[in-house]
mmCIF file of C-alpha atoms in Angstrom:
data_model
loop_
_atom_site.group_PDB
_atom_site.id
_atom_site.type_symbol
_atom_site.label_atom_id
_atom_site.label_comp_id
_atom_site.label_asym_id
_atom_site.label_seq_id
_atom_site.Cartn_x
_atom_site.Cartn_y
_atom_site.Cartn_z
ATOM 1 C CA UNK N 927 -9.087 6.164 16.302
ATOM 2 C CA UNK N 928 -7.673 4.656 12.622
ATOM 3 C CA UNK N 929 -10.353 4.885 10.081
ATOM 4 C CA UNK N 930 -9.982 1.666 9.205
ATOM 5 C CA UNK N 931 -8.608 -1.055 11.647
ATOM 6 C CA UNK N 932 -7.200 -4.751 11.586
ATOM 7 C CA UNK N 933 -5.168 -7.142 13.431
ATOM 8 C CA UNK N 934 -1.675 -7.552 11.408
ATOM 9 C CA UNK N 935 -1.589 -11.051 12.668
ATOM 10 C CA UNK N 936 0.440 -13.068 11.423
ATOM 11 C CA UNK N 937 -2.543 -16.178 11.723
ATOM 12 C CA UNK N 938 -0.217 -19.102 10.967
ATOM 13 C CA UNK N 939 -2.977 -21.851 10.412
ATOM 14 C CA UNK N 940 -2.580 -25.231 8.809
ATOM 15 C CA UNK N 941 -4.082 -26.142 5.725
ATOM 16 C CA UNK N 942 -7.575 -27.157 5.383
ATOM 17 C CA UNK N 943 -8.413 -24.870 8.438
ATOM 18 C CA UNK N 944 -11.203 -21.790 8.486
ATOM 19 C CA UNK N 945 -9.794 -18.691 9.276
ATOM 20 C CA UNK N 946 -11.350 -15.269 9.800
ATOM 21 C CA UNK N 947 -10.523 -11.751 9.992
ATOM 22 C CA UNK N 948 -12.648 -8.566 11.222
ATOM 23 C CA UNK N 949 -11.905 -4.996 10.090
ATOM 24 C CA UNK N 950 -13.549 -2.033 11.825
ATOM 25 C CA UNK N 951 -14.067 1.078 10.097
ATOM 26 C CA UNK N 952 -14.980 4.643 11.977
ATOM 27 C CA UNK N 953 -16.766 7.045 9.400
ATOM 28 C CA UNK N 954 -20.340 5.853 9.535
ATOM 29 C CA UNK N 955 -20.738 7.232 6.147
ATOM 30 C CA UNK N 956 -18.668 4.906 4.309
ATOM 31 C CA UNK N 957 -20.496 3.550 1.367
ATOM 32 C CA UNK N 958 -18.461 0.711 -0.282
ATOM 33 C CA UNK N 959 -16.168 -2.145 0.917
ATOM 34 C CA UNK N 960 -13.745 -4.354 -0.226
ATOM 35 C CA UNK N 961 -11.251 -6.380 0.277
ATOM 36 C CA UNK N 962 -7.551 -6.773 -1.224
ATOM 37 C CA UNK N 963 -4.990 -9.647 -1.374
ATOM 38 C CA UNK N 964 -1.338 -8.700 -1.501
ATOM 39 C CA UNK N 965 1.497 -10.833 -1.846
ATOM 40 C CA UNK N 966 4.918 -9.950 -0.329
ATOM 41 C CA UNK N 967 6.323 -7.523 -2.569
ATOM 42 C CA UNK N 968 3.595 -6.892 -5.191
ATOM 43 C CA UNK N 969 0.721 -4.795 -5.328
ATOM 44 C CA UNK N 970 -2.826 -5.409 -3.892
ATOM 45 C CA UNK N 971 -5.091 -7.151 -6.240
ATOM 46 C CA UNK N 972 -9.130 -6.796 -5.658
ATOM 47 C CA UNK N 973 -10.082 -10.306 -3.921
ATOM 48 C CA UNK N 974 -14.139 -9.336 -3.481
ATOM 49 C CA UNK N 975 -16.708 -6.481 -2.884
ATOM 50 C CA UNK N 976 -18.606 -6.391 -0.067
ATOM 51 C CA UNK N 977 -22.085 -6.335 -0.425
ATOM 52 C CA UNK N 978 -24.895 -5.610 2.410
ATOM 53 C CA UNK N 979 -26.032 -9.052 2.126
ATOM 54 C CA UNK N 980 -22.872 -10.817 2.300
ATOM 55 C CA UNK N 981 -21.343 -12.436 -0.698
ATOM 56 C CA UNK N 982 -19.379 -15.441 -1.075
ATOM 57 C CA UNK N 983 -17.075 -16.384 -3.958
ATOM 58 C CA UNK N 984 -16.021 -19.919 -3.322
ATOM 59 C CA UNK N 985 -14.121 -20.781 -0.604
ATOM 60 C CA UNK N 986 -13.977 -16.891 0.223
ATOM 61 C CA UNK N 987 -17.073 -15.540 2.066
ATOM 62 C CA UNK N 988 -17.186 -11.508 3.217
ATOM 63 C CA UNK N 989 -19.881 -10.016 5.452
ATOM 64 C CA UNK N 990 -21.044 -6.408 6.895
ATOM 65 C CA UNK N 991 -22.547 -5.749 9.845
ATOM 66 C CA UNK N 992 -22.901 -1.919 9.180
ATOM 67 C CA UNK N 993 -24.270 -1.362 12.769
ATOM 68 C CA UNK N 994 -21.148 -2.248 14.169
ATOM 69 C CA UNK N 995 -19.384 -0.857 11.884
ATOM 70 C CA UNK N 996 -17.165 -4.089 11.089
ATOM 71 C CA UNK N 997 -16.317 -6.273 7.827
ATOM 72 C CA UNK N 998 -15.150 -9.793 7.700
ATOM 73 C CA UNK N 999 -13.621 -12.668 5.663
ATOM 74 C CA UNK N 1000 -13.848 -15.383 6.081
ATOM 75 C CA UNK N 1001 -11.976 -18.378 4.277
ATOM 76 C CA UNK N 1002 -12.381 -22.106 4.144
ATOM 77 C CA UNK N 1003 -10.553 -24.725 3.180
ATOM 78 C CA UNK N 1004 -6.975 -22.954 3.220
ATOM 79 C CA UNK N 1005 -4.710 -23.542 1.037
ATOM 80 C CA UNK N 1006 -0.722 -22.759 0.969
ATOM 81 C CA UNK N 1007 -1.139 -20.310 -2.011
ATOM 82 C CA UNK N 1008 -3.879 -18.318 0.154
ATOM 83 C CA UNK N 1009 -0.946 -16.855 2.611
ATOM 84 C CA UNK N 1010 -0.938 -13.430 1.617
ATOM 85 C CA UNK N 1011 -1.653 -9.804 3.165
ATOM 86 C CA UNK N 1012 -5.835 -9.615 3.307
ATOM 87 C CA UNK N 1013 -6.284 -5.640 3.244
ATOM 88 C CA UNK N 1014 -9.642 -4.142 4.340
ATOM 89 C CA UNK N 1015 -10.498 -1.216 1.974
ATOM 90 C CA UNK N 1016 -13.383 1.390 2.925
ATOM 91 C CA UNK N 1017 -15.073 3.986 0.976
ATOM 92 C CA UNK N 1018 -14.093 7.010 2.951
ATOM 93 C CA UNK N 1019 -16.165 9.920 0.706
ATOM 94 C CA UNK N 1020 -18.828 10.489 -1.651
ATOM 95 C CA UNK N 1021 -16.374 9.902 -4.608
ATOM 96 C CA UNK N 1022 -13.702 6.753 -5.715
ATOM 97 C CA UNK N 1023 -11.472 7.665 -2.699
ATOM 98 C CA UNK N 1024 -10.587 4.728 -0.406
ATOM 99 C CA UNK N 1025 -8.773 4.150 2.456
ATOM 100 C CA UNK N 1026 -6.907 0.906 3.340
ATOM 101 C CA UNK N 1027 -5.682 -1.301 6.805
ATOM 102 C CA UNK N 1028 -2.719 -1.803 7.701
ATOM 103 C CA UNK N 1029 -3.602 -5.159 6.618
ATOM 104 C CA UNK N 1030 -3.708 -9.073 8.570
ATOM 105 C CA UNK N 1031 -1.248 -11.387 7.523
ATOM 106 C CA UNK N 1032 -1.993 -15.343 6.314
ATOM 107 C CA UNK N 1033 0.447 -18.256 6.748
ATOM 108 C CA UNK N 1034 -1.313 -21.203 5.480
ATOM 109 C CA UNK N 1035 1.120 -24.029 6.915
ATOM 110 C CA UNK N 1036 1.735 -27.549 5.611
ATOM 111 C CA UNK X 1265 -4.542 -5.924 -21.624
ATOM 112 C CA UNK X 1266 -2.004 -4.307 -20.485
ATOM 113 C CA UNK X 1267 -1.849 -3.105 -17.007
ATOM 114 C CA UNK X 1268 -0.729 -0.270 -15.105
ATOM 115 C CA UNK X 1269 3.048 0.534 -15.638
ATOM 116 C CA UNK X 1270 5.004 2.619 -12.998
ATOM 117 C CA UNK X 1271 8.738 3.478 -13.695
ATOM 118 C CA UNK X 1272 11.230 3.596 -12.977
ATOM 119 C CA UNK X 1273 10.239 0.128 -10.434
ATOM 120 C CA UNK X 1274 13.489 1.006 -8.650
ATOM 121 C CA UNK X 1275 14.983 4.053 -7.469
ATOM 122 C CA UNK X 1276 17.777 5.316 -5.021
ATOM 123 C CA UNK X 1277 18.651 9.068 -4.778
ATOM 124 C CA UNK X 1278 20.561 11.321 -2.241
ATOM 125 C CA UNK X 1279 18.761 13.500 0.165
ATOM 126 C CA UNK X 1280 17.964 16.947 -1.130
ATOM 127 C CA UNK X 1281 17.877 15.521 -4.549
ATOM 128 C CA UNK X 1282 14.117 15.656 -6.884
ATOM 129 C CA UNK X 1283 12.838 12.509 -8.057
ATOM 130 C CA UNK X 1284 10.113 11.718 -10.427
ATOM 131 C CA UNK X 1285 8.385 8.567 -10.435
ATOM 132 C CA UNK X 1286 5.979 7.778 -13.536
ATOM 133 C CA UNK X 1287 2.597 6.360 -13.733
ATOM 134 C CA UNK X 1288 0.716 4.720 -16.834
ATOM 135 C CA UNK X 1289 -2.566 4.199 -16.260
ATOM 136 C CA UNK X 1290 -5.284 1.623 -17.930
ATOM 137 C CA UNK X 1291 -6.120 2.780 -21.519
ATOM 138 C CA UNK X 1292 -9.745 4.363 -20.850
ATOM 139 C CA UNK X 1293 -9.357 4.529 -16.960
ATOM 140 C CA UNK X 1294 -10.310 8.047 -16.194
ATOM 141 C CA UNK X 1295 -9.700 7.661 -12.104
ATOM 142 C CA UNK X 1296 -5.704 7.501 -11.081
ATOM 143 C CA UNK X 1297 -4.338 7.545 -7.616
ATOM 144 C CA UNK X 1298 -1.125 7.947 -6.081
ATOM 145 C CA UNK X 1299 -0.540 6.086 -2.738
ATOM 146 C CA UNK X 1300 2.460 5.064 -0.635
ATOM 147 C CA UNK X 1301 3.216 2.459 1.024
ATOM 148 C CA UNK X 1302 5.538 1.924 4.245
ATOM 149 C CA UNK X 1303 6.993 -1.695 5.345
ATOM 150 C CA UNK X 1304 4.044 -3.082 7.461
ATOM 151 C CA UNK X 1305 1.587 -0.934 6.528
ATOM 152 C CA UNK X 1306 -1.093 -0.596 3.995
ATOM 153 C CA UNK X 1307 -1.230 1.631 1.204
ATOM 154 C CA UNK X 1308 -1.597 5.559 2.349
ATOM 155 C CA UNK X 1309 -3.399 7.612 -0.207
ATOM 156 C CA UNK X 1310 -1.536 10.369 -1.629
ATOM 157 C CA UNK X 1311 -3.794 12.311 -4.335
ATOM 158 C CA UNK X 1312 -6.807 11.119 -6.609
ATOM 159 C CA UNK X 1313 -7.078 12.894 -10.363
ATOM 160 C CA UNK X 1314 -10.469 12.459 -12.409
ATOM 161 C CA UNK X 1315 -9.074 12.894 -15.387
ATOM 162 C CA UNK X 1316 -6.871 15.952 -15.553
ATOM 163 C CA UNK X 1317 -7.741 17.853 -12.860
ATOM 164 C CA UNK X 1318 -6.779 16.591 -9.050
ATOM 165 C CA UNK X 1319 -9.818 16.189 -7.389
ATOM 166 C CA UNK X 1320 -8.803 15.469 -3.735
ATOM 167 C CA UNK X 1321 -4.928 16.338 -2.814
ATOM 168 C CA UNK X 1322 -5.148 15.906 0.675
ATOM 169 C CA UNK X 1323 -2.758 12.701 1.383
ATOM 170 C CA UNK X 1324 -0.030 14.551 -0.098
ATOM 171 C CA UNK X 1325 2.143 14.988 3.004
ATOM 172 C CA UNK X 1326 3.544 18.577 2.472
ATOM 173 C CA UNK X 1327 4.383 20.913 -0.386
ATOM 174 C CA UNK X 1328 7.474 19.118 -1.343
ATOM 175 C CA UNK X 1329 4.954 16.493 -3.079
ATOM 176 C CA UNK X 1330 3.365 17.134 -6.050
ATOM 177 C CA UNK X 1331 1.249 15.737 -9.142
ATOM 178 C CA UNK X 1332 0.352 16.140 -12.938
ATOM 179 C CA UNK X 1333 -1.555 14.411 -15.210
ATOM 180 C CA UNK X 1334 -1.598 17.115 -17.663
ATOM 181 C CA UNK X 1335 -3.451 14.963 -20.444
ATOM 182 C CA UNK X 1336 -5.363 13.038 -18.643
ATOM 183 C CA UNK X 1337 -3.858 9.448 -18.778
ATOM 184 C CA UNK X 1338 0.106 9.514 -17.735
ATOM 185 C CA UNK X 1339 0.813 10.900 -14.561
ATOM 186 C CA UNK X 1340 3.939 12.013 -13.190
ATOM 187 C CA UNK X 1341 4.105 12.159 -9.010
ATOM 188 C CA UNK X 1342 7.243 14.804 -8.364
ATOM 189 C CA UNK X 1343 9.133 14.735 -4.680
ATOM 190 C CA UNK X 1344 11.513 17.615 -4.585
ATOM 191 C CA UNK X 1345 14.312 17.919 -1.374
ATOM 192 C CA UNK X 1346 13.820 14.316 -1.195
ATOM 193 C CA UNK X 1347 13.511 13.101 3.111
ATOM 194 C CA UNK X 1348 14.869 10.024 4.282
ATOM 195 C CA UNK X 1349 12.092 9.223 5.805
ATOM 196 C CA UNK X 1350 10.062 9.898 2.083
ATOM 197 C CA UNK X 1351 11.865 6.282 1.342
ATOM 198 C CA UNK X 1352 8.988 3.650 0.852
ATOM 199 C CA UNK X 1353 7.040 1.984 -2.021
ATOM 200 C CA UNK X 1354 5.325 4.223 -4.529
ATOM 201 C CA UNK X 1355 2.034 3.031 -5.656
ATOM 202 C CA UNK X 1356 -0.312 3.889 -8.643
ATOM 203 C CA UNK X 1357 -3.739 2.196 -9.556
ATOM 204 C CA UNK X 1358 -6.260 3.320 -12.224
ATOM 205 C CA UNK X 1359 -10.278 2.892 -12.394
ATOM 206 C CA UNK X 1360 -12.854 3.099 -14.693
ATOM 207 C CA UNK X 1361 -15.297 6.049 -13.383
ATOM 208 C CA UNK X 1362 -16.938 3.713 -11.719
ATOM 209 C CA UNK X 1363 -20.903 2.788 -10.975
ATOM 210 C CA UNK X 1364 -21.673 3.183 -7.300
ATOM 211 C CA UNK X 1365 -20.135 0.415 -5.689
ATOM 212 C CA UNK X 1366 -17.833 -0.888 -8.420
ATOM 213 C CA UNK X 1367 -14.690 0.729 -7.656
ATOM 214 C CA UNK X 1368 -11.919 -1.439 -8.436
ATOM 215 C CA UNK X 1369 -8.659 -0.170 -8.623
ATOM 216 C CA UNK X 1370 -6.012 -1.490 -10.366
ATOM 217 C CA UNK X 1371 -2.589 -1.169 -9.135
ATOM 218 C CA UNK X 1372 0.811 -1.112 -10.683
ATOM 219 C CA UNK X 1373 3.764 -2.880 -9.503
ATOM 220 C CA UNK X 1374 5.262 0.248 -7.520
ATOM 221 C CA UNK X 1375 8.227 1.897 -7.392
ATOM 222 C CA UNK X 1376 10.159 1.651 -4.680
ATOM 223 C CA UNK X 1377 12.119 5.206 -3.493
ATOM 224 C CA UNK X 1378 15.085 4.732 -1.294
ATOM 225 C CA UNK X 1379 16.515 8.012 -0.072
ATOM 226 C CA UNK X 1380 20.181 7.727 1.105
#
């Protein structure tokens, strides 16, 4: 089993539309969450932290459910610059290292 | 600021040839990791320094890879007998030594290794 899985999609979903994504992680341990945004052809950039409550940072809400070992994000409202690679990041050890999905991929369509 | 810097952003060798790809990290960012990424995949981690010394190797995929960061800011990832299949997108990201739970990591733009 990956340490860290996702659906690579793509989720082609018109604008204005909710969309979700799950990410399930397999070392029990694992301490801190995140996810990452990537645009084709750049680098990941940090999109939010996920926190044992659940956070939400406008339109962009993530949640853990630790007992079953999954992370989500969810985001409202889409919009055509929100098409992107969402990567799920996990804390995989007792230090900064991380490890990363192989990522779910947005088309927000007209 | 600026950001993390990788050179060079582009690079195409021969196989059997060594290649050195460059990392500048964050001023002040003590945490620098090396990761690589395939097409369709996400990033694979490679090796982690805290500050000069490399405190978790264990992504590096055999001893043809290796990595300095000999004063503790610039580091230099070095591929010698270069693989086809070691063609991909080389990534570098920096972090403050982070508070528990506030690892952010700041990536560079990547360079991208094509081995002929």
């Amino acid at each position: 089993r990956k340490e860290v899985e996702q659906d690579p999609g793509p989720f082609n979903v018109p604008e204005g539309a909710t969309v979700a994504f799950n990410c399930t992680y397999s070392n029990s341990a694992s301490q801190s969450f995140f996810w990452y945004r990537q645009d084709c052809r750049k680098e990941p950039k940090l999109l939010m932290s996920v926190y044992s409550s659940g956070n939400e940072d406008g339109r962009f809400t993530a949640q853990l459910n630790r007992a079953s070992q999954y992370i989500s994000l969810l985001i409202r409202d889409s919009k055509l610059s929100d098409s992107a690679t969402y990567l799920c990041v996990v804390n995989s050890g007792g230090y900064q290292k991380v490890t990363f999905g192989t990522g779910t991929k947005l088309q927000v369509i007209p | 600021g600026a950001g993390v810097s990788q050179t060079p952003s582009n690079k195409v060798t021969e196989k059997g040839k060594y290649v050195e790809l460059r990392c500048d990290p964050i001023s002040g960012h003590t945490a620098l990791y090396w990761y690589r990424q395939s097409l369709g995949q996400g990033p694979e981690f490679l090796i982690y320094f805290q500050g000069t010394g490399a405190a978790d190797d264990s992504g590096l995929p055999n001893d043809r890879f290796f990595a300095v960061r000999p004063e503790g800011s610039v580091s230099t990832l070095k591929i010698q007998r270069t693989e086809r299949g070691d063609s991909a997108v080389y990534l570098c990201a920096s972090s403050l030594k982070a508070l528990a739970g506030t690892n952010e990591q700041f990536f560079g733009p990547g360079t991208r290794l094509t081995v002929l």
